[in-house]
């Protein structure tokens, strides 16, 4: 197994201190049998608590990393990386409600009217999510339009000036400097303030909805950096789009509103307290992701399907309605505000950040003879998408190993911005594709060396924001582009987009993928019209749309949701069937070679991501073979000192503890009585809910669920709680706070059965018992995620503290 010396964040930035670095040099081997596993740390006496089993493979606590005051970070020169690795640093979320006495008492006290009030609050929250997501999208769109327009006007005036008298090298220098300067600011705030804001954020949100806790992923600071970062990335001329990050932005907005407070601002508005738990938060984040898609593409139905297909792990009919409501409110808010901004208050014609424009069915219909052509385009899109993903994979591996320092990440982003401007300028300079300017919709026409009344066609694609370039490729009339122009643009933009995705900037891959596909799709349509001698159905705009769908499908491997998004964004149901064919073909062909881009980046970060089904060849494995052992158990009435020692012991950092009945004078274990979480124990110790003697029933302060919700989501670490020597001898009764009915599974159960139970119910811990109901092990997310189907059959990934 590879020695992974440091943690790697989403952007490749290291997030560990010296102590973690030393721990990484002796990473635990599989099942914890190596150095650094359970047993290597401080040993506790057998009488202090109960251990069951022989080996240890435990979830590591993330609480210490949530402290506001962090120690200075030391960064290595190189981070060794192994793709067959599973990180122990990622925690799970508790999507299963703990039905202890406090929870049941509260639920029983709520009458029918109170339940209706809670349901109304859910709808109100979804409406607020839609409104705020739409407003954020408006802000991004308006700022990008003004800043990018200012930049392009300055550069255009400079080029026009120096074209006449010579010295165009100064224009190139100005363009490259402007791009690099803007991108430098966008990269600085991401690299040094909030690295999790890098990229589109879709892989992180997928992991969150899957049940993996990604640190800082739904913080207010992340939203601010994301919005500012994506504006600067697009204005800086990178091969990126502003649509992808809207999904992350909507999710952060949803997570913040649903809790009624901000831990970043240290403000608690004392509303929506009922929803302060992972289960409710997950549903609202699903609505936020859908609202983000809706605001980006003006596709509310596509947003719901995106949240279902790519994000949410758990679904029901009522949740679908609320998510659709949030999506509709989001696109309506964006539409209304942008209509007022553009001076047409009653003309709601801007439903999304990008509008693909109307495709006229009468002029651009399709016949049955074109179905094989569309399928062939899907094959091409799948192959090009697989090539894109493979190149980006090796580039990301290189970044993880060598470009992990924030200063290097900023330098790389500036380099890519300068190279993008240089490539665009050189290609515009060398192009002789001149088109008449009359009737053209080009925003910033560059004449350069073309005759009066003409503009350079290559500048239409490069000298513009990617969103407008896509629309131009879809709707410009036949003859607007030379085939050589389209071919060179596709080739260069393909490599630029591949190089750009993964930089430490906030950026999406949707629009660059659509732009690449639209370019080669239009080229394909032009070639087809030559072959068919100008047949009426060989319209280049139609094939640009199919190429865009094929390329995006080949890269991200979305099917159902992307079909509906493309249909809603074009306002045309006619192309639903060919788009579906193209996307299905692209996915099938692409999956034959490599995974989708988002899944690939999740795997590169060694996240314990659980797919819909267990590996198909895993029926031979049983719960006994995959479970973690030993399990640290607590007695129903336990000594406070024992609880503190267990929570403080770094070698057994469980997050869930089975509660058993046992005679304090023996180590003989009785049956399982319940399950209590680390976070619950910490709250009990913080409020000092214990008594001097076990037979004393009087508790000084009776806790309520509100006390646990007030501590959510950042429960304090055990190191911050002071327990005196006298208090260590007190007793604590766990009966009221433990979940008396945890999910259990017999040790003979097969891995697929355990997987289905764990995945469908959103569990964090699954207790394994024998035929006497005695605890023999515990199944956690890492135990299931480490088994996957590889090229040579079922693989068992190594575990490390990466």
mmCIF file of N, CA and C in Angstrom, residues 91-99 103 204-214 217-218 255 259 275-286 311-315 609-610 677 712 739 743 757-765 781:
data_model
loop_
_atom_site.group_PDB
_atom_site.id
_atom_site.type_symbol
_atom_site.label_atom_id
_atom_site.label_comp_id
_atom_site.label_asym_id
_atom_site.label_seq_id
_atom_site.Cartn_x
_atom_site.Cartn_y
_atom_site.Cartn_z
ATOM 1 N N UNK A 91 -15.871 11.845 7.187
ATOM 2 C CA UNK A 91 -16.900 11.355 8.087
ATOM 3 C C UNK A 91 -18.220 11.178 7.347
ATOM 4 N N UNK A 92 -19.108 10.401 7.959
ATOM 5 C CA UNK A 92 -20.442 10.220 7.404
ATOM 6 C C UNK A 92 -21.421 11.169 8.075
ATOM 7 N N UNK A 93 -22.566 11.342 7.432
ATOM 8 C CA UNK A 93 -23.653 12.135 7.990
ATOM 9 C C UNK A 93 -24.724 11.205 8.556
ATOM 10 N N UNK A 94 -25.439 11.656 9.558
ATOM 11 C CA UNK A 94 -26.457 10.832 10.209
ATOM 12 C C UNK A 94 -27.806 11.068 9.557
ATOM 13 N N UNK A 95 -28.083 10.312 8.483
ATOM 14 C CA UNK A 95 -29.354 10.476 7.792
ATOM 15 C C UNK A 95 -30.466 9.637 8.420
ATOM 16 N N UNK A 96 -30.146 8.879 9.457
ATOM 17 C CA UNK A 96 -31.145 8.104 10.182
ATOM 18 C C UNK A 96 -31.425 8.787 11.515
ATOM 19 N N UNK A 97 -32.675 9.154 11.769
ATOM 20 C CA UNK A 97 -33.012 9.823 13.019
ATOM 21 C C UNK A 97 -32.805 8.895 14.212
ATOM 22 N N UNK A 98 -32.226 9.446 15.273
ATOM 23 C CA UNK A 98 -32.044 8.689 16.511
ATOM 24 C C UNK A 98 -33.338 8.772 17.321
ATOM 25 N N UNK A 99 -34.103 7.707 17.320
ATOM 26 C CA UNK A 99 -35.411 7.712 17.976
ATOM 27 C C UNK A 99 -35.271 7.363 19.456
ATOM 28 N N UNK A 103 -36.580 12.272 21.540
ATOM 29 C CA UNK A 103 -37.162 12.455 20.216
ATOM 30 C C UNK A 103 -38.616 12.007 20.198
ATOM 31 N N UNK A 204 -18.627 17.558 -4.889
ATOM 32 C CA UNK A 204 -18.788 17.721 -3.443
ATOM 33 C C UNK A 204 -20.242 17.585 -3.019
ATOM 34 N N UNK A 205 -21.149 18.194 -3.785
ATOM 35 C CA UNK A 205 -22.568 18.104 -3.436
ATOM 36 C C UNK A 205 -23.073 16.678 -3.636
ATOM 37 N N UNK A 206 -22.600 15.991 -4.658
ATOM 38 C CA UNK A 206 -22.956 14.579 -4.832
ATOM 39 C C UNK A 206 -22.550 13.771 -3.610
ATOM 40 N N UNK A 207 -21.354 14.036 -3.107
ATOM 41 C CA UNK A 207 -20.877 13.311 -1.922
ATOM 42 C C UNK A 207 -21.712 13.664 -0.695
ATOM 43 N N UNK A 208 -22.041 14.934 -0.538
ATOM 44 C CA UNK A 208 -22.840 15.353 0.620
ATOM 45 C C UNK A 208 -24.199 14.652 0.611
ATOM 46 N N UNK A 209 -24.862 14.648 -0.536
ATOM 47 C CA UNK A 209 -26.165 14.006 -0.623
ATOM 48 C C UNK A 209 -26.058 12.489 -0.526
ATOM 49 N N UNK A 210 -24.890 11.955 -0.836
ATOM 50 C CA UNK A 210 -24.654 10.525 -0.683
ATOM 51 C C UNK A 210 -24.454 10.133 0.774
ATOM 52 N N UNK A 211 -24.129 11.124 1.625
ATOM 53 C CA UNK A 211 -23.949 10.842 3.045
ATOM 54 C C UNK A 211 -22.542 11.067 3.545
ATOM 55 N N UNK A 212 -21.686 11.713 2.742
ATOM 56 C CA UNK A 212 -20.300 11.962 3.137
ATOM 57 C C UNK A 212 -20.165 13.422 3.566
ATOM 58 N N UNK A 213 -19.555 13.635 4.716
ATOM 59 C CA UNK A 213 -19.355 14.986 5.230
ATOM 60 C C UNK A 213 -18.068 15.560 4.649
ATOM 61 N N UNK A 214 -18.210 16.513 3.733
ATOM 62 C CA UNK A 214 -17.058 17.212 3.162
ATOM 63 C C UNK A 214 -16.883 18.509 3.956
ATOM 64 N N UNK A 217 -18.222 22.434 3.085
ATOM 65 C CA UNK A 217 -18.822 22.433 1.744
ATOM 66 C C UNK A 217 -20.088 23.282 1.672
ATOM 67 N N UNK A 218 -20.822 23.451 2.789
ATOM 68 C CA UNK A 218 -22.052 24.251 2.746
ATOM 69 C C UNK A 218 -21.965 25.425 3.715
ATOM 70 N N UNK A 255 -28.759 24.974 2.587
ATOM 71 C CA UNK A 255 -28.263 24.498 3.881
ATOM 72 C C UNK A 255 -28.320 25.609 4.925
ATOM 73 N N UNK A 259 -31.455 26.039 8.304
ATOM 74 C CA UNK A 259 -31.025 25.980 9.703
ATOM 75 C C UNK A 259 -31.402 27.236 10.481
ATOM 76 N N UNK A 275 -35.562 21.781 12.049
ATOM 77 C CA UNK A 275 -34.879 21.174 10.901
ATOM 78 C C UNK A 275 -33.367 21.035 11.111
ATOM 79 N N UNK A 276 -32.895 21.223 12.332
ATOM 80 C CA UNK A 276 -31.454 21.154 12.582
ATOM 81 C C UNK A 276 -31.016 19.715 12.823
ATOM 82 N N UNK A 277 -31.061 18.955 11.769
ATOM 83 C CA UNK A 277 -30.518 17.597 11.770
ATOM 84 C C UNK A 277 -30.216 17.204 10.335
ATOM 85 N N UNK A 278 -29.360 16.233 10.175
ATOM 86 C CA UNK A 278 -28.853 15.883 8.845
ATOM 87 C C UNK A 278 -29.962 15.453 7.894
ATOM 88 N N UNK A 279 -30.975 14.746 8.402
ATOM 89 C CA UNK A 279 -32.034 14.241 7.531
ATOM 90 C C UNK A 279 -32.764 15.375 6.825
ATOM 91 N N UNK A 280 -33.182 16.376 7.586
ATOM 92 C CA UNK A 280 -33.900 17.510 6.998
ATOM 93 C C UNK A 280 -32.972 18.342 6.124
ATOM 94 N N UNK A 281 -31.764 18.540 6.586
ATOM 95 C CA UNK A 281 -30.815 19.364 5.844
ATOM 96 C C UNK A 281 -30.531 18.767 4.472
ATOM 97 N N UNK A 282 -30.439 17.437 4.403
ATOM 98 C CA UNK A 282 -30.187 16.756 3.135
ATOM 99 C C UNK A 282 -31.280 17.059 2.126
ATOM 100 N N UNK A 283 -32.558 17.021 2.564
ATOM 101 C CA UNK A 283 -33.663 17.265 1.637
ATOM 102 C C UNK A 283 -33.629 18.689 1.097
ATOM 103 N N UNK A 284 -33.301 19.648 1.944
ATOM 104 C CA UNK A 284 -33.246 21.041 1.483
ATOM 105 C C UNK A 284 -32.052 21.272 0.552
ATOM 106 N N UNK A 285 -30.947 20.608 0.813
ATOM 107 C CA UNK A 285 -29.793 20.725 -0.083
ATOM 108 C C UNK A 285 -30.142 20.164 -1.461
ATOM 109 N N UNK A 286 -30.936 19.089 -1.501
ATOM 110 C CA UNK A 286 -31.411 18.565 -2.786
ATOM 111 C C UNK A 286 -32.214 19.624 -3.529
ATOM 112 N N UNK A 311 -27.731 13.657 -7.713
ATOM 113 C CA UNK A 311 -27.506 14.070 -6.337
ATOM 114 C C UNK A 311 -28.149 13.204 -5.294
ATOM 115 N N UNK A 312 -29.445 13.349 -5.132
ATOM 116 C CA UNK A 312 -30.123 12.788 -3.969
ATOM 117 C C UNK A 312 -30.017 11.271 -3.913
ATOM 118 N N UNK A 313 -29.726 10.777 -2.727
ATOM 119 C CA UNK A 313 -29.665 9.340 -2.498
ATOM 120 C C UNK A 313 -31.018 8.815 -2.048
ATOM 121 N N UNK A 314 -31.899 9.686 -1.563
ATOM 122 C CA UNK A 314 -33.163 9.279 -0.976
ATOM 123 C C UNK A 314 -34.263 10.181 -1.533
ATOM 124 N N UNK A 315 -35.433 9.594 -1.786
ATOM 125 C CA UNK A 315 -36.451 10.321 -2.536
ATOM 126 C C UNK A 315 -37.842 9.909 -2.086
ATOM 127 N N UNK A 609 -17.545 6.845 -1.323
ATOM 128 C CA UNK A 609 -18.820 7.107 -1.999
ATOM 129 C C UNK A 609 -19.521 5.775 -2.253
ATOM 130 N N UNK A 610 -20.804 5.696 -1.898
ATOM 131 C CA UNK A 610 -21.566 4.466 -2.098
ATOM 132 C C UNK A 610 -22.474 4.623 -3.318
ATOM 133 N N UNK A 677 -24.475 8.064 19.909
ATOM 134 C CA UNK A 677 -23.490 8.698 19.042
ATOM 135 C C UNK A 677 -22.466 9.480 19.852
ATOM 136 N N UNK A 712 -25.588 21.466 17.082
ATOM 137 C CA UNK A 712 -25.460 20.997 15.704
ATOM 138 C C UNK A 712 -25.120 22.179 14.788
ATOM 139 N N UNK A 739 -30.432 5.446 21.171
ATOM 140 C CA UNK A 739 -31.474 4.955 20.273
ATOM 141 C C UNK A 739 -31.750 3.502 20.657
ATOM 142 N N UNK A 743 -30.674 -0.220 13.906
ATOM 143 C CA UNK A 743 -30.723 -1.269 12.882
ATOM 144 C C UNK A 743 -29.576 -2.246 13.105
ATOM 145 N N UNK A 757 -29.427 -2.328 2.792
ATOM 146 C CA UNK A 757 -29.975 -1.811 4.044
ATOM 147 C C UNK A 757 -29.285 -0.503 4.435
ATOM 148 N N UNK A 758 -27.966 -0.482 4.345
ATOM 149 C CA UNK A 758 -27.175 0.684 4.732
ATOM 150 C C UNK A 758 -27.449 1.868 3.812
ATOM 151 N N UNK A 759 -27.492 1.600 2.521
ATOM 152 C CA UNK A 759 -27.629 2.659 1.512
ATOM 153 C C UNK A 759 -29.041 3.227 1.461
ATOM 154 N N UNK A 760 -30.037 2.346 1.500
ATOM 155 C CA UNK A 760 -31.413 2.794 1.353
ATOM 156 C C UNK A 760 -31.895 3.581 2.568
ATOM 157 N N UNK A 761 -31.397 3.236 3.747
ATOM 158 C CA UNK A 761 -31.846 3.899 4.960
ATOM 159 C C UNK A 761 -30.955 5.067 5.357
ATOM 160 N N UNK A 762 -29.878 5.271 4.641
ATOM 161 C CA UNK A 762 -28.978 6.382 4.952
ATOM 162 C C UNK A 762 -28.310 6.230 6.303
ATOM 163 N N UNK A 763 -27.843 5.029 6.602
ATOM 164 C CA UNK A 763 -27.271 4.749 7.918
ATOM 165 C C UNK A 763 -25.841 5.253 8.011
ATOM 166 N N UNK A 764 -25.402 5.465 9.246
ATOM 167 C CA UNK A 764 -24.003 5.765 9.522
ATOM 168 C C UNK A 764 -23.325 4.590 10.209
ATOM 169 N N UNK A 765 -24.103 3.864 10.998
ATOM 170 C CA UNK A 765 -23.595 2.686 11.692
ATOM 171 C C UNK A 765 -24.612 1.564 11.574
ATOM 172 N N UNK A 781 -19.472 3.153 6.713
ATOM 173 C CA UNK A 781 -19.391 3.503 5.289
ATOM 174 C C UNK A 781 -18.101 3.000 4.650
#
